[in-house]
Every structure is written in C-alpha cells, then in structure tokens.
Amino acid sequence: MTLTTLVHRFGDPADVVRLETGADPPPGPGAVRVRMRAAAINPSDLLTIRGAYASRTALPFRPGFEGVGTIEALGPGVTGIVPGQRVLPIGTAGAWSQVKTADAAWCFPVPDTLDDHAAATSYVNPLTAILMLREHVRPRPGMRIGIDAAGSAIGGMLVRLAAAAGARVTAIVRHAPGPALLGDLPAAEVVVLPESDADDAHCALRDALAGGGLDAALDAVGGAHGTALAHALAPGGLLVHYGLLSGRPLPPDLQRRRPDIRLVLFHLRAYVHAAPRATIASALAEAFRLVADGTAASPIETVYPLTQIADALRHAERPGRRGKILLAP
Ligand SMILES: NC(=O)c1ccc[n+]([C@@H]2O[C@H](COP(=O)([O-])OP(=O)(O)OC[C@H]3O[C@@H](n4cnc5c(N)ncnc54)[C@H](OP(=O)(O)O)[C@@H]3O)[C@@H](O)[C@H]2O)c1
C-alpha cells in the first residue's frame, strides 16, 4: 500500500486534494513503477486542481506534473531503462504520490550532477524558459526584452538567460524586490509595477522605459501587466504570453489595438506532446546543464512531507514566497 494524493472535485487546492492509500498494481506493458523522491508544486498544478482545464481533466485524478523518482519495477517489454535509475516521469500528472506508474517512453534519466531538489524543478520552468527563448524570442546583444513576474522561478531564469545572451532586460515585479531577488537579477533594470489598471501600468512602464520600445516581452501575468508589456513593444515587437498569474486574460481586442505586434501563446504541454522524444531529450539535457550551473535553478523555500499536503498547498499560494514548495513523498 502506498500514499497518494487524489482530486475528486475541482476547487481550492488545500480543500480538495485528498491523501489516500491504495495498492499499486505491477506496471503493464511499456510502463514502469517510479518511487517518487521529490515533487514540485507549480502554478499549473494549482490551476488544474481549481478546474481551469476542466474540459481535458477527468475526475478523479492524481495531481503533480513535476517530480523526480527512482525506477522500481519494469513492465513487460521495457528496455533501455533499469531499476534504481533516477528519472523524471513527465507527460502525465501523478507526481504527488509515493509511487507513480508511468509510460517508460516518458521517463528521462537525470544526471548525478543534480540533487533531488534540483532535479524535481528541472523540467517545467527550465524547459519552458529555454524553448520560449530559443524558438520565439531569440535574444541577441542589445535586444530590449521585458519580462514580468520577474520574481517568479521562471521569471528569474528568463532574466538570467536573456541577460547572458547580451539582451537589455527590463524585469517587472509587482512589489519592491528584496536584496535576494535583486542579487538574482543581474544586468536587469527592475521596474516595480503595482497591480493597478491597465492604463496606469501602461503609463508607468512607458515612463520607466524612458522612450524606445521593447523588441520582445514575456508575459506570465496577463491583465494589467501583460497589457502594459504589449503596449510597450516597438512596432514589429513580439509578445510571448505564457501564464495568467493575475487571473485576468489579455484584452480580447489587443491584436486589433496593436496590429503591428506579433502575439505568441506558449504551452509547454502542447510542445512536449507534439515534439519527437529526441527533441525533448536534447532540450532536457540543456535544462539539466543550466539548472546545475544555477542559470535555470529554482530557489526552494520549504520541503513538506506528503502527509502535510494541505499545509504545503496553502504555503504555495502565499504572496511574497521566495522559492518553490516541494513535497517529499
Ligand atoms: N505556459 C507554460 O507552458 C508555462 C510553463 C511554466 C510556467 N508557466 C507560468 O509561469 C508563471 C510562473 O510560474 P513559476 O513556477 O515560476 O511560479 P512561482 O515562482 O511558483 O510563483 C509565482 C510567483 O509570481 C509572483 N506573482 C504571483 N502573482 C503575480 C501577479 N499577479 N503579478 C506578478 N507577479 C505575481 C509571486 O511572487 P510575488 O508574491 O513576490 O509577487 C509568486 O511567487 C505561472 O503563471 C505559470 O503557469 C507557464
């Protein structure tokens, strides 16, 4: 019998994520049983539990899109992977459990250079940051790039990666950053933009940029910040919209009001489910390297045992958090 979390109805994560015990049957053909070692709580988990993707989420489900574990048993026909190997079982949820049964083809070995906490945060945000920059933004020296939610885990990665490529980065945060965050945002001009209405944010950002538009912007907030970034773009600029931290969408008429900018929506899930395995493996190899050297590392605030899942979920939704909340199954 193992411990797992289950969601039977959508709602407030701390209320609806239930801890249950269950038998884990031996893995079927092509599958493996993974003994989970650490798992991350990410905004996409919380959105899914709240029902944001209800049309493609069948109840009940095991939550947790990101975590690292050790291969414990192989189903019939599985080759190329051995018991005892540490892997990221991606492509499906179920990481907030002591044991996850996964398709062997979706298990990617993790290098020894990463400890369990680094490995448990080496997929969702690092891969998204790498892919958005590589496939869409293509930062180059002197390019002007705006990044909102710069205090988030992925915001920090984007700032560091874009700055390392020589871009001039404007990092937007919703409240004054502490010294830890400022130290983490090298070479970036930090703009504090309170969550006011779109027009206020637009003017404040334009003033902060002191003339000259952005060449590209990465928006994880939507609402006022996303709109302000869109309006701060120079003609021909690119807005990559990849998150909705404010809970408010971009204005539906944004493209009509700024017909001269390009708007791209990025979803890691859509990317990995369409990409060949070799492409994912090579992007993950880059992610592992950048996590190990710190560029795509996530600060960790606290690790909770799985038995304290409700406390962990409440902590994950607390404003002003300075790192990821992990679960140790
Ligand atoms: N599309 C994709 O495929 C994809 C992939 C990865 C991540 N994402 C998105 O990227 C975003 C960040 O993810 P993460 O894992 O890096 O988050 P995180 O670090 O776990 O937490 C988000 C942080 O953003 C800040 N924040 C929250 N609400 C905000 C708001 N309304 N305006 C500005 N900042 C706000 C908070 O810091 P403060 O309290 O200090 O402000 C919070 O600590 C999420 O929206 C996530 O869904 C999307």
Short mmCIF file of C-alpha atoms and ligand atoms in Angstrom, two decimals:
data_model
loop_
_atom_site.label_atom_id
_atom_site.label_comp_id
_atom_site.label_asym_id
_atom_site.label_seq_id
_atom_site.Cartn_x
_atom_site.Cartn_y
_atom_site.Cartn_z
CA MET A 1 0.00 0.00 0.00
CA THR A 2 1.31 3.47 -0.85
CA LEU A 3 0.23 7.04 -0.16
CA THR A 4 -1.09 9.12 -2.99
CA THR A 5 -2.99 12.37 -3.47
CA LEU A 6 -6.27 12.45 -5.35
CA VAL A 7 -8.60 15.17 -6.58
CA HIS A 8 -12.27 14.13 -6.73
CA ARG A 9 -13.70 17.60 -7.40
CA PHE A 10 -12.29 20.92 -8.58
CA GLY A 11 -11.83 23.69 -6.00
CA ASP A 12 -9.44 25.31 -3.55
CA PRO A 13 -6.37 23.03 -3.61
CA ALA A 14 -5.95 22.89 0.18
CA ASP A 15 -9.59 21.69 0.45
CA VAL A 16 -9.89 19.28 -2.45
CA VAL A 17 -6.52 17.48 -2.63
CA ARG A 18 -7.05 14.33 -0.54
CA LEU A 19 -4.44 11.97 0.83
CA GLU A 20 -5.38 8.33 0.23
CA THR A 21 -3.75 4.91 0.43
CA GLY A 22 -4.00 2.44 -2.37
CA ALA A 23 -2.47 -0.64 -3.91
CA ASP A 24 -0.21 -0.02 -6.89
CA PRO A 25 -0.59 -2.85 -9.38
CA PRO A 26 2.52 -4.10 -11.23
CA PRO A 27 3.27 -1.93 -14.27
CA GLY A 28 1.68 -3.08 -17.52
CA PRO A 29 3.38 -3.44 -20.92
CA GLY A 30 5.66 -0.49 -21.69
CA ALA A 31 5.15 1.03 -18.23
CA VAL A 32 7.38 1.44 -15.18
CA ARG A 33 6.77 1.98 -11.49
CA VAL A 34 8.64 5.02 -10.18
CA ARG A 35 9.24 5.55 -6.44
CA MET A 36 8.97 9.33 -6.16
CA ARG A 37 11.73 11.17 -4.26
CA ALA A 38 10.67 14.84 -4.55
CA ALA A 39 7.96 16.76 -6.39
CA ALA A 40 7.29 20.45 -7.04
CA ILE A 41 4.12 22.46 -6.54
CA ASN A 42 3.72 24.74 -9.57
CA PRO A 43 1.04 27.26 -10.59
CA SER A 44 -0.07 24.87 -13.39
CA ASP A 45 -0.86 22.20 -10.77
CA LEU A 46 -2.97 24.66 -8.78
CA LEU A 47 -4.80 25.88 -11.89
CA THR A 48 -5.60 22.31 -12.92
CA ILE A 49 -6.92 21.46 -9.44
CA ARG A 50 -9.08 24.60 -9.49
CA GLY A 51 -10.65 23.38 -12.74
CA ALA A 52 -9.08 25.78 -15.25
CA TYR A 53 -8.62 22.87 -17.69
CA ALA A 54 -11.78 21.00 -16.67
CA SER A 55 -12.62 20.08 -20.27
CA ARG A 56 -9.46 17.96 -20.57
CA THR A 57 -9.15 16.79 -16.94
CA ALA A 58 -11.13 13.68 -15.98
CA LEU A 59 -12.03 13.32 -12.30
CA PRO A 60 -10.73 11.82 -10.09
CA PHE A 61 -7.08 12.43 -10.94
CA ARG A 62 -3.68 12.23 -9.27
CA PRO A 63 -2.12 15.72 -9.32
CA GLY A 64 1.51 16.84 -9.71
CA PHE A 65 3.12 17.44 -13.09
CA GLU A 66 6.75 17.61 -11.96
CA GLY A 67 8.94 15.41 -9.80
CA VAL A 68 11.87 13.02 -9.70
CA GLY A 69 11.86 9.38 -8.67
CA THR A 70 13.70 6.08 -8.90
CA ILE A 71 12.66 3.26 -11.23
CA GLU A 72 11.38 0.44 -9.03
CA ALA A 73 9.82 -2.06 -11.44
CA LEU A 74 9.63 -2.58 -15.19
CA GLY A 75 6.56 -3.74 -17.09
CA PRO A 76 6.81 -6.28 -19.91
CA GLY A 77 8.74 -5.11 -22.95
CA VAL A 78 10.53 -2.18 -21.30
CA THR A 79 14.14 -1.76 -22.41
CA GLY A 80 16.76 0.97 -22.13
CA ILE A 81 15.97 1.81 -18.52
CA VAL A 82 16.88 -0.11 -15.37
CA PRO A 83 15.62 -0.37 -11.79
CA GLY A 84 17.44 2.05 -9.50
CA GLN A 85 17.81 4.71 -12.22
CA ARG A 86 16.68 8.25 -11.25
CA VAL A 87 14.24 9.67 -13.79
CA LEU A 88 11.79 12.48 -14.49
CA PRO A 89 8.47 10.78 -15.36
CA ILE A 90 6.90 13.56 -17.44
CA GLY A 91 3.92 13.85 -19.80
CA THR A 92 1.27 12.93 -17.21
CA ALA A 93 0.35 14.05 -13.70
CA GLY A 94 0.68 11.93 -10.56
CA ALA A 95 3.99 13.15 -9.10
CA TRP A 96 2.46 13.98 -5.67
CA SER A 97 2.44 10.31 -4.73
CA GLN A 98 4.84 7.85 -3.20
CA VAL A 99 4.64 5.81 -6.39
CA LYS A 100 3.84 6.86 -9.97
CA THR A 101 3.15 4.41 -12.77
CA ALA A 102 4.43 5.98 -15.97
CA ASP A 103 4.98 5.18 -19.63
CA ALA A 104 8.67 4.19 -19.88
CA ALA A 105 9.00 6.30 -23.05
CA TRP A 106 8.19 9.41 -20.98
CA CYS A 107 10.85 8.71 -18.32
CA PHE A 108 14.03 10.74 -18.81
CA PRO A 109 17.18 9.82 -16.82
CA VAL A 110 18.53 12.55 -14.55
CA PRO A 111 22.30 13.21 -14.28
CA ASP A 112 24.10 12.79 -10.95
CA THR A 113 25.07 16.48 -11.06
CA LEU A 114 21.55 17.32 -9.82
CA ASP A 115 20.38 16.53 -6.30
CA ASP A 116 16.73 15.52 -5.83
CA HIS A 117 15.50 19.07 -5.19
CA ALA A 118 17.23 20.47 -8.26
CA ALA A 119 16.00 17.51 -10.34
CA ALA A 120 12.41 17.97 -9.12
CA THR A 121 12.44 21.52 -10.51
CA SER A 122 14.42 20.89 -13.69
CA TYR A 123 11.59 20.29 -16.14
CA VAL A 124 8.55 22.64 -16.26
CA ASN A 125 10.18 26.04 -15.83
CA PRO A 126 13.68 25.43 -17.25
CA LEU A 127 12.33 23.77 -20.39
CA THR A 128 9.69 26.46 -20.92
CA ALA A 129 12.27 29.24 -20.49
CA ILE A 130 14.74 27.57 -22.87
CA LEU A 131 12.12 26.85 -25.53
CA MET A 132 10.41 30.25 -25.46
CA LEU A 133 13.75 32.00 -25.87
CA ARG A 134 15.16 29.59 -28.44
CA GLU A 135 12.08 29.13 -30.62
CA HIS A 136 10.47 32.57 -30.38
CA VAL A 137 12.41 35.43 -28.77
CA ARG A 138 15.93 34.58 -29.97
CA PRO A 139 17.73 37.10 -27.70
CA ARG A 140 20.79 38.84 -29.11
CA PRO A 141 23.12 41.57 -27.90
CA GLY A 142 21.36 44.91 -27.48
CA MET A 143 17.86 43.48 -27.94
CA ARG A 144 15.38 45.07 -25.48
CA ILE A 145 13.31 42.45 -23.64
CA GLY A 146 10.63 42.98 -20.96
CA ILE A 147 9.86 40.15 -18.51
CA ASP A 148 7.02 40.32 -15.97
CA ALA A 149 6.62 38.27 -12.76
CA ALA A 150 10.40 38.54 -12.67
CA GLY A 151 10.36 37.35 -9.06
CA SER A 152 8.84 34.01 -10.05
CA ALA A 153 11.03 30.97 -10.57
CA ILE A 154 10.73 31.08 -14.36
CA GLY A 155 10.97 34.89 -14.43
CA GLY A 156 14.40 34.69 -12.82
CA MET A 157 15.52 32.06 -15.34
CA LEU A 158 14.34 34.17 -18.29
CA VAL A 159 16.10 37.26 -16.95
CA ARG A 160 19.38 35.40 -16.45
CA LEU A 161 19.23 33.64 -19.83
CA ALA A 162 18.31 36.79 -21.78
CA ALA A 163 20.97 38.86 -19.96
CA ALA A 164 23.56 36.15 -20.65
CA ALA A 165 22.74 36.46 -24.37
CA GLY A 166 23.53 40.18 -24.18
CA ALA A 167 19.94 41.48 -24.18
CA ARG A 168 18.94 44.64 -22.28
CA VAL A 169 16.40 43.25 -19.83
CA THR A 170 13.60 45.12 -18.07
CA ALA A 171 12.41 42.96 -15.17
CA ILE A 172 8.91 43.82 -13.94
CA VAL A 173 7.78 42.92 -10.42
CA ARG A 174 4.61 43.80 -8.54
CA HIS A 175 6.32 44.90 -5.32
CA ALA A 176 9.75 46.21 -4.35
CA PRO A 177 12.21 43.34 -4.54
CA GLY A 178 14.37 42.40 -1.55
CA PRO A 179 18.16 42.15 -1.83
CA ALA A 180 17.98 38.40 -2.60
CA LEU A 181 15.87 38.98 -5.69
CA LEU A 182 17.92 41.97 -6.83
CA GLY A 183 21.08 39.92 -6.49
CA ASP A 184 19.39 37.30 -8.60
CA LEU A 185 18.55 39.65 -11.44
CA PRO A 186 21.90 40.62 -12.90
CA ALA A 187 22.12 43.24 -15.59
CA ALA A 188 18.39 43.88 -15.45
CA GLU A 189 16.62 47.17 -14.98
CA VAL A 190 13.97 46.41 -12.35
CA VAL A 191 10.61 48.17 -12.64
CA VAL A 192 8.12 47.90 -9.80
CA LEU A 193 4.64 47.99 -11.29
CA PRO A 194 1.77 47.76 -8.80
CA GLU A 195 -1.21 45.72 -9.98
CA SER A 196 -3.30 48.71 -10.98
CA ASP A 197 -5.47 49.11 -14.01
CA ALA A 198 -4.03 48.67 -17.47
CA ASP A 199 -3.76 52.36 -18.33
CA ASP A 200 -1.82 53.19 -15.14
CA ALA A 201 0.53 50.26 -15.68
CA HIS A 202 0.96 51.18 -19.32
CA CYS A 203 2.00 54.78 -18.46
CA ALA A 204 4.26 53.68 -15.59
CA LEU A 205 6.07 51.19 -17.80
CA ARG A 206 6.44 53.65 -20.67
CA ASP A 207 7.92 56.22 -18.26
CA ALA A 208 10.28 53.60 -16.81
CA LEU A 209 11.48 52.65 -20.28
CA ALA A 210 12.26 56.31 -20.96
CA GLY A 211 11.37 56.18 -24.65
CA GLY A 212 12.13 53.45 -27.15
CA GLY A 213 10.01 50.34 -27.25
CA LEU A 214 10.77 46.77 -26.32
CA ASP A 215 11.74 44.31 -29.07
CA ALA A 216 10.14 41.41 -27.20
CA ALA A 217 8.24 40.73 -23.99
CA LEU A 218 7.46 37.60 -22.00
CA ASP A 219 4.21 37.76 -20.04
CA ALA A 220 3.22 35.32 -17.27
CA VAL A 221 0.70 37.65 -15.65
CA GLY A 222 -1.95 38.70 -18.22
CA GLY A 223 -4.25 41.55 -17.09
CA ALA A 224 -2.63 44.94 -16.50
CA HIS A 225 0.99 43.79 -16.69
CA GLY A 226 0.54 41.80 -19.91
CA THR A 227 -1.35 44.69 -21.50
CA ALA A 228 1.32 47.18 -20.42
CA LEU A 229 4.03 44.98 -21.91
CA ALA A 230 2.11 44.70 -25.18
CA HIS A 231 1.82 48.48 -25.43
CA ALA A 232 5.49 48.93 -24.55
CA LEU A 233 6.56 46.94 -27.62
CA ALA A 234 8.12 48.71 -30.57
CA PRO A 235 6.39 48.17 -33.95
CA GLY A 236 7.15 44.63 -35.11
CA GLY A 237 7.80 43.54 -31.50
CA LEU A 238 6.89 40.11 -30.12
CA LEU A 239 4.73 39.30 -27.08
CA VAL A 240 5.02 35.75 -25.76
CA HIS A 241 2.11 35.14 -23.37
CA TYR A 242 2.58 32.03 -21.23
CA GLY A 243 0.83 32.47 -17.88
CA LEU A 244 -2.11 34.04 -16.11
CA LEU A 245 -0.83 34.80 -12.60
CA SER A 246 -3.25 37.73 -12.25
CA GLY A 247 -6.19 35.50 -13.17
CA ARG A 248 -7.13 38.10 -15.79
CA PRO A 249 -6.74 37.48 -19.54
CA LEU A 250 -5.19 39.82 -22.04
CA PRO A 251 -7.81 42.11 -23.65
CA PRO A 252 -9.56 40.28 -26.49
CA ASP A 253 -9.04 43.30 -28.77
CA LEU A 254 -5.28 43.54 -28.06
CA GLN A 255 -4.24 42.42 -31.55
CA ARG A 256 -6.70 44.89 -33.12
CA ARG A 257 -5.28 47.72 -30.98
CA ARG A 258 -1.69 46.68 -31.72
CA PRO A 259 -1.87 45.12 -35.22
CA ASP A 260 1.85 45.87 -35.60
CA ILE A 261 2.99 43.35 -32.95
CA ARG A 262 3.22 39.56 -33.02
CA LEU A 263 1.43 37.60 -30.30
CA VAL A 264 2.51 34.03 -29.45
CA LEU A 265 0.88 31.78 -26.83
CA PHE A 266 3.26 29.21 -25.39
CA HIS A 267 2.19 25.98 -23.63
CA LEU A 268 4.87 23.51 -22.62
CA ARG A 269 2.29 20.73 -22.53
CA ALA A 270 1.34 21.27 -26.19
CA TYR A 271 5.02 21.45 -27.16
CA VAL A 272 6.15 18.23 -25.47
CA HIS A 273 3.16 16.23 -26.68
CA ALA A 274 3.93 17.24 -30.28
CA ALA A 275 7.74 17.00 -30.18
CA PRO A 276 9.80 13.90 -31.01
CA ARG A 277 11.37 12.21 -27.96
CA ALA A 278 14.90 13.09 -29.15
CA THR A 279 13.98 16.79 -29.25
CA ILE A 280 12.66 16.66 -25.68
CA ALA A 281 15.76 14.73 -24.54
CA SER A 282 18.10 17.30 -26.04
CA ALA A 283 16.15 20.25 -24.54
CA LEU A 284 16.16 18.46 -21.16
CA ALA A 285 19.92 17.91 -21.40
CA GLU A 286 20.32 21.67 -21.80
CA ALA A 287 17.90 22.26 -18.91
CA PHE A 288 19.89 19.91 -16.63
CA ARG A 289 23.10 21.75 -17.51
CA LEU A 290 21.56 25.18 -16.82
CA VAL A 291 19.98 24.00 -13.56
CA ALA A 292 23.34 22.59 -12.43
CA ASP A 293 25.21 25.85 -13.18
CA GLY A 294 22.48 27.92 -11.46
CA THR A 295 21.13 29.76 -14.52
CA ALA A 296 17.88 27.78 -14.51
CA ALA A 297 17.91 26.76 -10.84
CA SER A 298 14.85 27.39 -8.67
CA PRO A 299 15.22 28.66 -5.12
CA ILE A 300 13.48 26.25 -2.71
CA GLU A 301 11.55 27.77 0.19
CA THR A 302 10.47 24.64 2.10
CA VAL A 303 10.00 20.90 1.71
CA TYR A 304 6.88 19.31 3.21
CA PRO A 305 6.22 15.62 3.73
CA LEU A 306 3.35 14.37 1.56
CA THR A 307 1.28 13.87 4.73
CA GLN A 308 1.20 17.69 5.15
CA ILE A 309 -0.15 18.31 1.67
CA ALA A 310 -2.79 20.86 2.75
CA ASP A 311 -0.18 22.99 4.59
CA ALA A 312 2.13 22.73 1.59
CA LEU A 313 -0.62 23.91 -0.77
CA ARG A 314 -1.56 26.85 1.44
CA HIS A 315 2.11 27.84 1.63
CA ALA A 316 2.48 27.61 -2.16
CA GLU A 317 -0.30 30.19 -2.62
CA ARG A 318 1.08 32.66 -0.06
CA PRO A 319 2.19 36.01 -1.60
CA GLY A 320 5.82 37.03 -1.08
CA ARG A 321 7.09 33.44 -1.17
CA ARG A 322 10.76 33.40 -2.17
CA GLY A 323 11.09 29.89 -3.55
CA LYS A 324 9.36 26.70 -4.59
CA ILE A 325 7.44 24.47 -2.20
CA LEU A 326 8.46 20.84 -2.63
CA LEU A 327 6.86 17.61 -1.47
CA ALA A 328 8.94 14.72 -0.17
CA PRO A 329 6.83 11.62 -0.62
N1 LIG B 1 2.80 28.12 -20.48
C1 LIG B 1 3.64 27.25 -19.94
O1 LIG B 1 3.92 26.22 -20.53
C2 LIG B 1 4.25 27.56 -18.60
C3 LIG B 1 5.33 26.81 -18.14
C4 LIG B 1 5.93 27.17 -16.92
C5 LIG B 1 5.40 28.24 -16.18
N2 LIG B 1 4.30 28.90 -16.66
C6 LIG B 1 3.69 30.00 -15.91
O2 LIG B 1 4.69 30.88 -15.40
C7 LIG B 1 4.17 31.52 -14.25
C8 LIG B 1 5.20 31.48 -13.14
O3 LIG B 1 5.45 30.12 -12.77
P1 LIG B 1 6.52 29.78 -11.63
O4 LIG B 1 6.53 28.31 -11.45
O5 LIG B 1 7.78 30.47 -11.96
O6 LIG B 1 5.84 30.49 -10.38
P2 LIG B 1 6.32 30.55 -8.86
O7 LIG B 1 7.70 31.03 -8.77
O8 LIG B 1 5.98 29.28 -8.15
O9 LIG B 1 5.30 31.62 -8.25
C9 LIG B 1 4.80 32.71 -8.95
C10 LIG B 1 5.39 33.99 -8.37
O10 LIG B 1 4.94 35.06 -9.21
C11 LIG B 1 4.58 36.17 -8.43
N3 LIG B 1 3.20 36.55 -8.75
C12 LIG B 1 2.07 35.96 -8.37
N4 LIG B 1 1.00 36.64 -8.84
C13 LIG B 1 1.50 37.66 -9.53
C14 LIG B 1 0.91 38.71 -10.22
N5 LIG B 1 -0.41 38.84 -10.32
N6 LIG B 1 1.71 39.59 -10.81
C15 LIG B 1 3.04 39.49 -10.71
N7 LIG B 1 3.66 38.50 -10.05
C16 LIG B 1 2.89 37.60 -9.47
C17 LIG B 1 4.63 35.78 -6.98
O11 LIG B 1 5.72 36.45 -6.39
P3 LIG B 1 5.41 37.76 -5.51
O12 LIG B 1 4.38 37.38 -4.49
O13 LIG B 1 6.75 38.07 -4.90
O14 LIG B 1 4.94 38.81 -6.46
C18 LIG B 1 4.87 34.28 -6.99
O15 LIG B 1 5.85 33.90 -6.04
C19 LIG B 1 2.85 30.81 -13.92
O16 LIG B 1 1.78 31.56 -14.44
C20 LIG B 1 2.95 29.52 -14.68
O17 LIG B 1 1.69 28.98 -15.01
C21 LIG B 1 3.73 28.59 -17.84
#
